[in-house]
Tab-separated table of C-alpha atoms and ligand atoms in Angstrom:
chain	number	residue	atom	x	y	z
Y	246	MET	CA	150.016	135.837	73.074
Y	247	ALA	CA	149.997	133.204	70.289
Y	248	GLU	CA	150.661	130.623	73.112
Y	249	GLN	CA	147.884	132.227	75.164
Y	250	GLN	CA	145.213	131.665	72.314
Y	251	ASN	CA	146.316	128.258	71.744
Y	252	LEU	CA	145.517	127.472	75.395
Y	253	GLU	CA	142.013	129.050	75.075
Y	254	GLU	CA	141.564	127.160	72.076
Y	255	LYS	CA	142.100	123.715	73.713
Y	256	ILE	CA	140.278	124.931	76.574
Y	257	HIS	CA	137.338	125.361	74.289
Y	258	ARG	CA	137.662	122.212	72.324
Y	259	LEU	CA	137.961	120.352	75.749
Y	260	GLU	CA	134.567	122.076	76.961
Y	261	GLU	CA	133.048	121.004	73.663
Y	262	LEU	CA	134.362	117.595	74.051
Y	263	LEU	CA	132.790	117.482	77.813
Y	264	LYS	CA	129.650	118.485	76.522
Y	265	ASP	CA	129.323	115.809	73.924
Y	266	GLN	CA	130.128	113.430	76.699
Y	267	GLU	CA	127.511	114.382	78.877
Y	268	MET	CA	125.063	114.389	76.023
Y	269	SER	CA	126.353	110.682	75.129
Y	270	ALA	CA	125.741	109.720	78.602
Y	271	LYS	CA	122.219	110.929	78.938
Y	272	LEU	CA	121.424	109.763	75.535
Y	273	LEU	CA	122.864	106.146	76.842
Y	274	VAL	CA	120.729	106.466	80.224
Y	275	ARG	CA	117.767	107.104	78.200
Y	276	ARG	CA	118.378	104.156	76.246
Y	277	ASP	CA	119.041	101.774	79.229
Y	278	LEU	CA	115.699	102.769	80.508
Y	279	GLU	CA	114.026	102.149	77.235
Y	280	LEU	CA	115.476	98.709	76.796
Y	281	ALA	CA	114.772	97.699	80.366
Y	282	ARG	CA	110.986	98.975	79.781
Y	283	ALA	CA	111.150	96.885	76.485
Y	284	ASN	CA	112.546	93.983	78.097
Y	285	GLN	CA	109.992	94.373	81.067
Y	286	ARG	CA	107.014	94.351	78.123
Y	287	LEU	CA	108.397	91.505	76.662
Y	288	ARG	CA	108.471	89.379	79.925
Y	289	ASP	CA	104.808	90.483	80.582
Y	290	LEU	CA	103.736	89.472	77.224
Y	291	ASP	CA	105.750	86.158	77.887
Y	292	GLN	CA	103.759	85.471	81.130
Y	293	VAL	CA	100.543	86.165	79.120
Y	294	LYS	CA	101.707	83.909	76.356
Y	295	SER	CA	102.353	81.217	78.969
Y	296	LYS	CA	99.210	81.605	80.775
Y	297	PHE	CA	97.228	81.413	77.683
Y	298	VAL	CA	99.053	78.249	76.595
Y	299	SER	CA	98.593	76.771	80.355
Y	300	VAL	CA	94.941	77.514	80.488
Y	301	ALA	CA	93.698	76.526	77.279
Y	302	ALA	CA	95.693	73.419	77.331
Y	303	HIS	CA	94.065	72.629	80.685
Y	304	GLN	CA	90.530	73.495	79.436
Y	305	MET	CA	90.851	71.595	76.324
Y	306	ARG	CA	92.291	68.121	78.361
Y	307	THR	CA	89.507	67.421	79.991
Y	308	PRO	CA	86.844	67.421	77.333
Y	309	LEU	CA	89.316	65.746	74.929
Y	310	SER	CA	89.593	62.829	77.398
Y	311	ALA	CA	85.791	62.503	77.306
Y	312	VAL	CA	85.670	62.242	73.578
Y	313	ARG	CA	88.702	59.790	74.057
Y	314	TRP	CA	86.498	57.678	76.465
Y	315	ALA	CA	83.180	57.855	74.437
Y	316	LEU	CA	84.833	56.810	71.282
Y	317	SER	CA	86.597	54.119	72.968
Y	318	MET	CA	83.520	52.862	74.143
Y	319	MET	CA	81.742	52.709	71.021
Y	320	LEU	CA	84.671	50.761	69.347
Y	321	GLU	CA	84.623	48.299	72.299
Y	322	GLY	CA	80.732	47.796	71.596
Y	323	ASP	CA	79.789	49.123	74.676
Y	324	LEU	CA	77.066	51.266	73.254
Y	325	GLY	CA	75.761	48.557	70.499
Y	326	ALA	CA	77.381	46.759	67.516
Y	327	VAL	CA	79.227	48.912	65.230
Y	328	SER	CA	79.681	47.906	61.289
Y	329	GLU	CA	83.017	47.670	59.557
Y	330	SER	CA	82.560	51.221	58.133
Y	331	GLN	CA	81.636	52.981	61.412
Y	332	THR	CA	84.940	51.302	62.769
Y	333	ARG	CA	86.780	52.592	60.389
Y	334	ILE	CA	85.846	56.153	61.176
Y	335	LEU	CA	85.555	56.002	64.625
Y	336	ASN	CA	89.252	54.731	64.469
Y	337	LYS	CA	90.206	57.852	62.382
Y	338	ALA	CA	88.409	59.872	65.294
Y	339	LEU	CA	90.405	58.157	68.040
Y	340	ASP	CA	93.834	58.763	66.279
Y	341	SER	CA	92.994	62.164	66.073
Y	342	THR	CA	92.196	62.758	69.314
Y	343	ASN	CA	94.983	60.932	70.665
Y	344	ARG	CA	97.198	63.176	68.432
Y	345	LEU	CA	95.485	66.358	69.770
Y	346	VAL	CA	95.793	64.809	73.296
Y	347	ARG	CA	99.468	64.536	72.861
Y	348	LEU	CA	100.008	67.872	71.306
Y	349	ILE	CA	98.307	69.469	74.759
Y	350	ALA	CA	100.597	67.302	76.503
Y	351	ASP	CA	103.528	68.672	74.845
Y	352	LEU	CA	102.741	72.200	75.243
Y	353	LEU	CA	101.818	71.836	78.744
Y	354	ASP	CA	105.333	70.187	79.360
Y	355	VAL	CA	107.176	72.860	77.526
Y	356	ASP	CA	105.329	75.423	79.374
Y	357	HIS	CA	106.221	73.864	82.489
Y	358	LEU	CA	109.765	73.573	81.660
Y	359	GLU	CA	110.114	77.260	80.706
Y	360	ALA	CA	108.678	78.237	84.009
Y	361	GLY	CA	110.884	75.844	86.020
Y	362	LYS	CA	107.899	73.906	86.949
Y	363	PHE	CA	108.580	70.562	85.244
Y	364	ILE	CA	108.430	68.159	88.083
Y	365	TYR	CA	110.764	65.035	88.308
Y	366	THR	CA	110.298	62.245	90.574
Y	367	PRO	CA	113.833	60.741	90.710
Y	368	THR	CA	114.125	56.988	91.839
Y	369	SER	CA	116.707	54.300	90.702
Y	370	PHE	CA	115.618	52.087	87.896
Y	371	ASP	CA	116.674	49.569	85.149
Y	372	ILE	CA	117.413	51.712	81.764
Y	373	THR	CA	117.631	48.050	80.072
Y	374	GLU	CA	113.860	47.365	81.015
Y	375	LEU	CA	112.951	50.920	79.860
Y	376	VAL	CA	114.438	50.709	76.558
Y	377	THR	CA	113.036	47.159	76.036
Y	378	SER	CA	109.633	48.254	77.043
Y	379	ILE	CA	109.627	51.628	74.611
Y	380	ALA	CA	110.822	49.249	71.729
Y	381	ASP	CA	108.135	46.789	72.513
Y	382	GLU	CA	105.322	49.505	72.433
Y	383	ALA	CA	106.681	50.947	69.458
Y	384	SER	CA	106.853	47.663	67.615
Y	385	HIS	CA	103.173	47.846	66.601
Y	386	SER	CA	103.198	51.068	64.774
Y	387	ALA	CA	106.535	50.325	63.048
Y	388	LYS	CA	104.967	47.110	61.929
Y	389	THR	CA	101.765	48.834	60.718
Y	390	LYS	CA	104.079	51.073	58.738
Y	391	GLY	CA	106.120	48.210	57.413
Y	392	VAL	CA	109.080	49.362	59.115
Y	393	HIS	CA	111.768	46.748	60.550
Y	394	LEU	CA	112.500	47.502	64.397
Y	395	ASN	CA	115.461	45.808	65.786
Y	396	VAL	CA	116.658	46.070	69.250
Y	397	TRP	CA	120.419	45.318	70.250
Y	398	LYS	CA	121.530	45.302	73.783
Y	399	ASP	CA	125.145	45.373	75.043
Y	400	GLN	CA	125.977	42.953	78.223
Y	401	LEU	CA	125.338	45.714	80.989
Y	402	PRO	CA	126.881	45.101	84.107
Y	403	TYR	CA	125.732	48.478	85.191
Y	404	PHE	CA	122.481	49.443	84.116
Y	405	THR	CA	120.879	51.056	86.913
Y	406	ILE	CA	120.147	54.473	86.197
Y	407	TRP	CA	119.232	57.699	88.755
Y	408	GLY	CA	116.510	59.870	87.449
Y	409	ASP	CA	112.914	59.835	86.483
Y	410	PRO	CA	111.692	57.009	84.111
Y	411	GLN	CA	108.382	58.676	83.058
Y	412	LYS	CA	110.257	61.737	81.926
Y	413	LEU	CA	113.244	59.667	80.236
Y	414	ARG	CA	110.442	57.101	78.811
Y	415	LEU	CA	108.861	60.526	77.373
Y	416	ALA	CA	112.457	61.470	75.824
Y	417	ILE	CA	113.543	58.159	74.515
Y	418	GLN	CA	109.987	57.378	72.965
Y	419	ASN	CA	109.965	60.656	70.873
Y	420	LEU	CA	113.408	59.471	69.411
Y	421	VAL	CA	112.052	56.176	68.410
Y	422	GLU	CA	108.657	57.197	67.372
Y	423	ASN	CA	110.568	59.907	65.233
Y	424	ALA	CA	112.768	57.208	63.508
Y	425	ILE	CA	109.506	55.223	62.618
Y	426	LYS	CA	107.787	58.547	61.588
Y	427	TYR	CA	110.168	59.527	59.504
Y	428	THR	CA	111.499	56.327	57.636
Y	429	PRO	CA	109.436	55.308	54.661
Y	430	GLU	CA	107.899	51.779	54.371
Y	431	GLY	CA	110.805	48.935	53.706
Y	432	GLY	CA	113.364	50.890	56.182
Y	433	GLU	CA	114.682	50.074	59.286
Y	434	VAL	CA	115.221	51.424	62.870
Y	435	THR	CA	117.474	50.258	65.466
Y	436	VAL	CA	117.570	50.897	69.001
Y	437	SER	CA	120.768	50.077	70.694
Y	438	LEU	CA	121.671	50.083	74.152
Y	439	LEU	CA	125.650	50.245	74.871
Y	440	ARG	CA	128.198	50.371	77.435
Y	441	GLU	CA	130.389	53.243	77.573
Y	442	GLY	CA	133.139	52.839	79.839
Y	443	ASN	CA	131.936	52.400	83.713
Y	444	GLU	CA	130.083	55.402	83.933
Y	445	THR	CA	127.890	56.130	80.966
Y	446	ILE	CA	125.574	54.321	78.770
Y	447	GLN	CA	124.587	55.096	75.470
Y	448	ILE	CA	121.233	54.695	73.659
Y	449	GLN	CA	121.524	54.961	69.827
Y	450	VAL	CA	118.381	55.507	67.458
Y	451	LYS	CA	119.514	54.865	64.004
Y	452	ASP	CA	116.952	54.753	61.080
Y	453	SER	CA	117.389	54.593	57.466
Y	454	GLY	CA	114.769	57.232	56.570
Y	455	ILE	CA	114.499	60.685	54.982
Y	456	GLY	CA	117.349	62.234	56.976
Y	457	ILE	CA	117.747	66.226	58.020
Y	458	PRO	CA	119.217	68.373	55.652
Y	459	GLN	CA	122.480	70.037	56.597
Y	460	SER	CA	121.045	73.421	56.680
Y	461	ASP	CA	118.283	72.722	59.284
Y	462	GLN	CA	120.671	70.563	61.515
Y	463	ARG	CA	121.417	73.533	63.797
Y	464	PHE	CA	117.974	74.245	64.375
Y	465	ILE	CA	116.579	70.800	64.941
Y	466	PHE	CA	116.122	71.246	68.772
Y	467	ASN	CA	114.532	74.504	68.835
Y	468	ARG	CA	110.730	74.874	69.874
Y	469	PHE	CA	108.507	74.166	67.030
Y	470	PHE	CA	111.110	73.759	64.263
Y	471	ARG	CA	110.036	71.429	61.394
Y	472	SER	CA	112.224	70.507	58.260
Y	473	ALA	CA	110.860	71.195	55.119
Y	474	ASN	CA	111.322	67.316	54.131
Y	475	ALA	CA	109.823	66.351	57.613
Y	476	MET	CA	106.618	68.400	56.690
Y	477	HIS	CA	106.328	67.134	53.465
Y	478	THR	CA	106.742	63.595	54.364
Y	479	GLN	CA	104.333	64.098	57.857
Y	480	THR	CA	102.004	66.720	58.049
Y	481	GLU	CA	101.497	65.645	61.632
Y	482	GLY	CA	103.914	67.169	64.265
Y	483	SER	CA	104.617	69.771	66.580
Y	484	GLY	CA	108.431	70.364	66.339
Y	485	LEU	CA	108.203	70.377	70.170
Y	486	GLY	CA	109.412	66.501	70.783
Y	487	LEU	CA	113.187	66.974	70.421
Y	488	TYR	CA	113.073	70.046	72.503
Y	489	ILE	CA	111.579	68.198	75.306
Y	490	ALA	CA	113.486	65.114	74.999
Y	491	ARG	CA	117.024	67.363	75.418
Y	492	GLU	CA	115.835	69.195	78.300
Y	493	ILE	CA	114.954	66.016	79.989
Y	494	ILE	CA	118.070	64.208	79.132
Y	495	LEU	CA	120.405	67.811	80.069
Y	496	TYR	CA	118.471	67.454	83.660
Y	497	HIS	CA	119.726	63.935	84.125
Y	498	GLY	CA	123.538	64.862	83.470
Y	499	GLY	CA	123.223	63.259	79.952
Y	500	SER	CA	123.681	64.421	76.321
Y	501	ILE	CA	122.195	63.923	73.039
Y	502	ARG	CA	123.638	64.605	69.410
Y	503	PHE	CA	122.876	63.094	65.989
Y	504	GLU	CA	124.361	62.609	62.642
Y	505	SER	CA	122.263	62.441	59.863
Y	506	THR	CA	122.431	62.421	55.835
Y	507	GLU	CA	119.798	63.508	53.927
Y	508	ASN	CA	117.686	60.283	52.126
Y	509	LYS	CA	120.093	58.122	54.031
Y	510	GLY	CA	119.357	58.147	57.378
Y	511	THR	CA	119.684	59.626	61.057
Y	512	THR	CA	121.366	58.446	64.384
Y	513	PHE	CA	120.525	59.985	67.808
Y	514	PHE	CA	123.041	59.308	70.366
Y	515	VAL	CA	121.949	59.838	74.008
Y	516	THR	CA	124.496	59.418	76.741
Y	517	LEU	CA	123.425	58.902	80.414
Y	518	PRO	CA	125.289	58.289	83.482
Y	519	VAL	CA	124.684	55.667	85.263
Y	520	VAL	CA	124.704	54.458	89.123
Y	521	SER	CA	128.056	52.849	89.902
Y	522	LYS	CA	128.086	49.464	91.545
Y	523	ALA	CA	129.415	50.838	94.809
Y	524	ALA	CA	126.863	53.516	94.999
Y	525	LYS	CA	124.170	51.015	94.368
Y	526	THR	CA	125.222	48.736	97.224
Y	527	GLN	CA	125.223	51.923	99.342
Y	528	GLU	CA	121.788	52.734	98.399
Y	529	GLN	CA	120.684	49.068	98.943
Y	530	SER	CA	122.379	48.975	102.855
Y	531	LEU	CA	121.107	52.600	103.276
Y	532	ALA	CA	117.281	51.349	102.215
Y	533	SER	CA	117.727	48.094	104.339
Y	534	THR	CA	118.288	50.399	107.326
Y	535	VAL	CA	115.359	52.821	106.900
L	1320	ADP	P1	108.071	66.580	65.263
L	1320	ADP	O1	108.567	65.130	64.901
L	1320	ADP	O2	106.620	66.250	65.785
L	1320	ADP	O3	107.810	67.513	64.051
L	1320	ADP	P2	110.385	66.873	67.050
L	1320	ADP	O4	110.388	67.896	67.852
L	1320	ADP	O5	110.095	65.582	67.169
L	1320	ADP	O6	109.033	67.248	66.153
L	1320	ADP	O7	111.323	66.934	65.879
L	1320	ADP	C1	111.415	68.095	65.058
L	1320	ADP	C2	112.073	67.939	63.639
L	1320	ADP	O8	113.371	67.318	63.651
L	1320	ADP	C3	110.947	67.341	62.774
L	1320	ADP	O9	109.953	67.834	62.311
L	1320	ADP	C4	112.020	66.921	61.886
L	1320	ADP	O10	112.517	67.724	60.615
L	1320	ADP	C5	113.520	66.244	62.488
L	1320	ADP	N1	113.555	65.117	62.751
L	1320	ADP	C6	113.581	64.430	64.010
L	1320	ADP	N2	114.097	63.201	64.065
L	1320	ADP	C7	114.157	62.784	62.755
L	1320	ADP	C8	114.741	61.557	62.319
L	1320	ADP	N3	114.612	60.824	62.826
L	1320	ADP	N4	114.906	61.806	60.704
L	1320	ADP	C9	114.347	62.837	59.908
L	1320	ADP	N5	114.003	64.019	60.639
L	1320	ADP	C10	113.997	63.999	61.835
């Protein structure tokens, strides 16, 4: 009799347990549905945001180009002589316009990267030439700022890179411009090109600037992230350059990292694969047979 009662109790508990499980399963299915809907809503919102950025940036690009063109014409005296004070103001207006043009280009690049529509046009090219021309272009702003810019090149038997020179220019230029931007007057920036074994080259951009605070270092490649010390030193900046630079370098099979100490300086290290001599010869003989 007692055994029978015990069994019934067990069956009852089992039935309760089954009911609980059924309830939990239903709850899980409902949660899953809610999450799927929330996910879809987020995706839709993301698309609206991307569309907005893309339309706004495209719409701003043309009028800004017209403003830039008009300012340049005035500065060159095409519309009549300009006084010294007018030149000063026109130059300021041109600088601000150029910054806006750059910001719009960055916004469009991020939008294209996220949508997988960032178009690369690869070719084989000389990385030494590219790095030298970036440093040459940057020398004017370094001089204006009173920052000493050095370039150091290793002897490079393998110097050919397979990739998009325009995009890599954008990435490396950003590192060099940042180094100058975040280094106070009297400081030093060194751009080096080193060979790493037979398969990779390393580009180093070293500065003696403000550095990146330890607590911020893990966020530095996030979109729109700027350190407090950077914002304090340089109000201008979008926090998009490093994000874009990293995407471009990763696309080329390379890597990017940095070492930094606050108030002492920062060094960025970019490693890129080079085209081997054998591949180059093969490529040349292929080109000659076409
Ligand atoms: P931006 O320079 O427009 O703010 P970036 O994406 O190029 O944007 O850089 C993101 C942030 O990384 C900067 O705001 C700054 O905090 C930090 N940073 C980048 N390069 C340096 C550098 N050479 N020295 C100090 N901080 C740097």
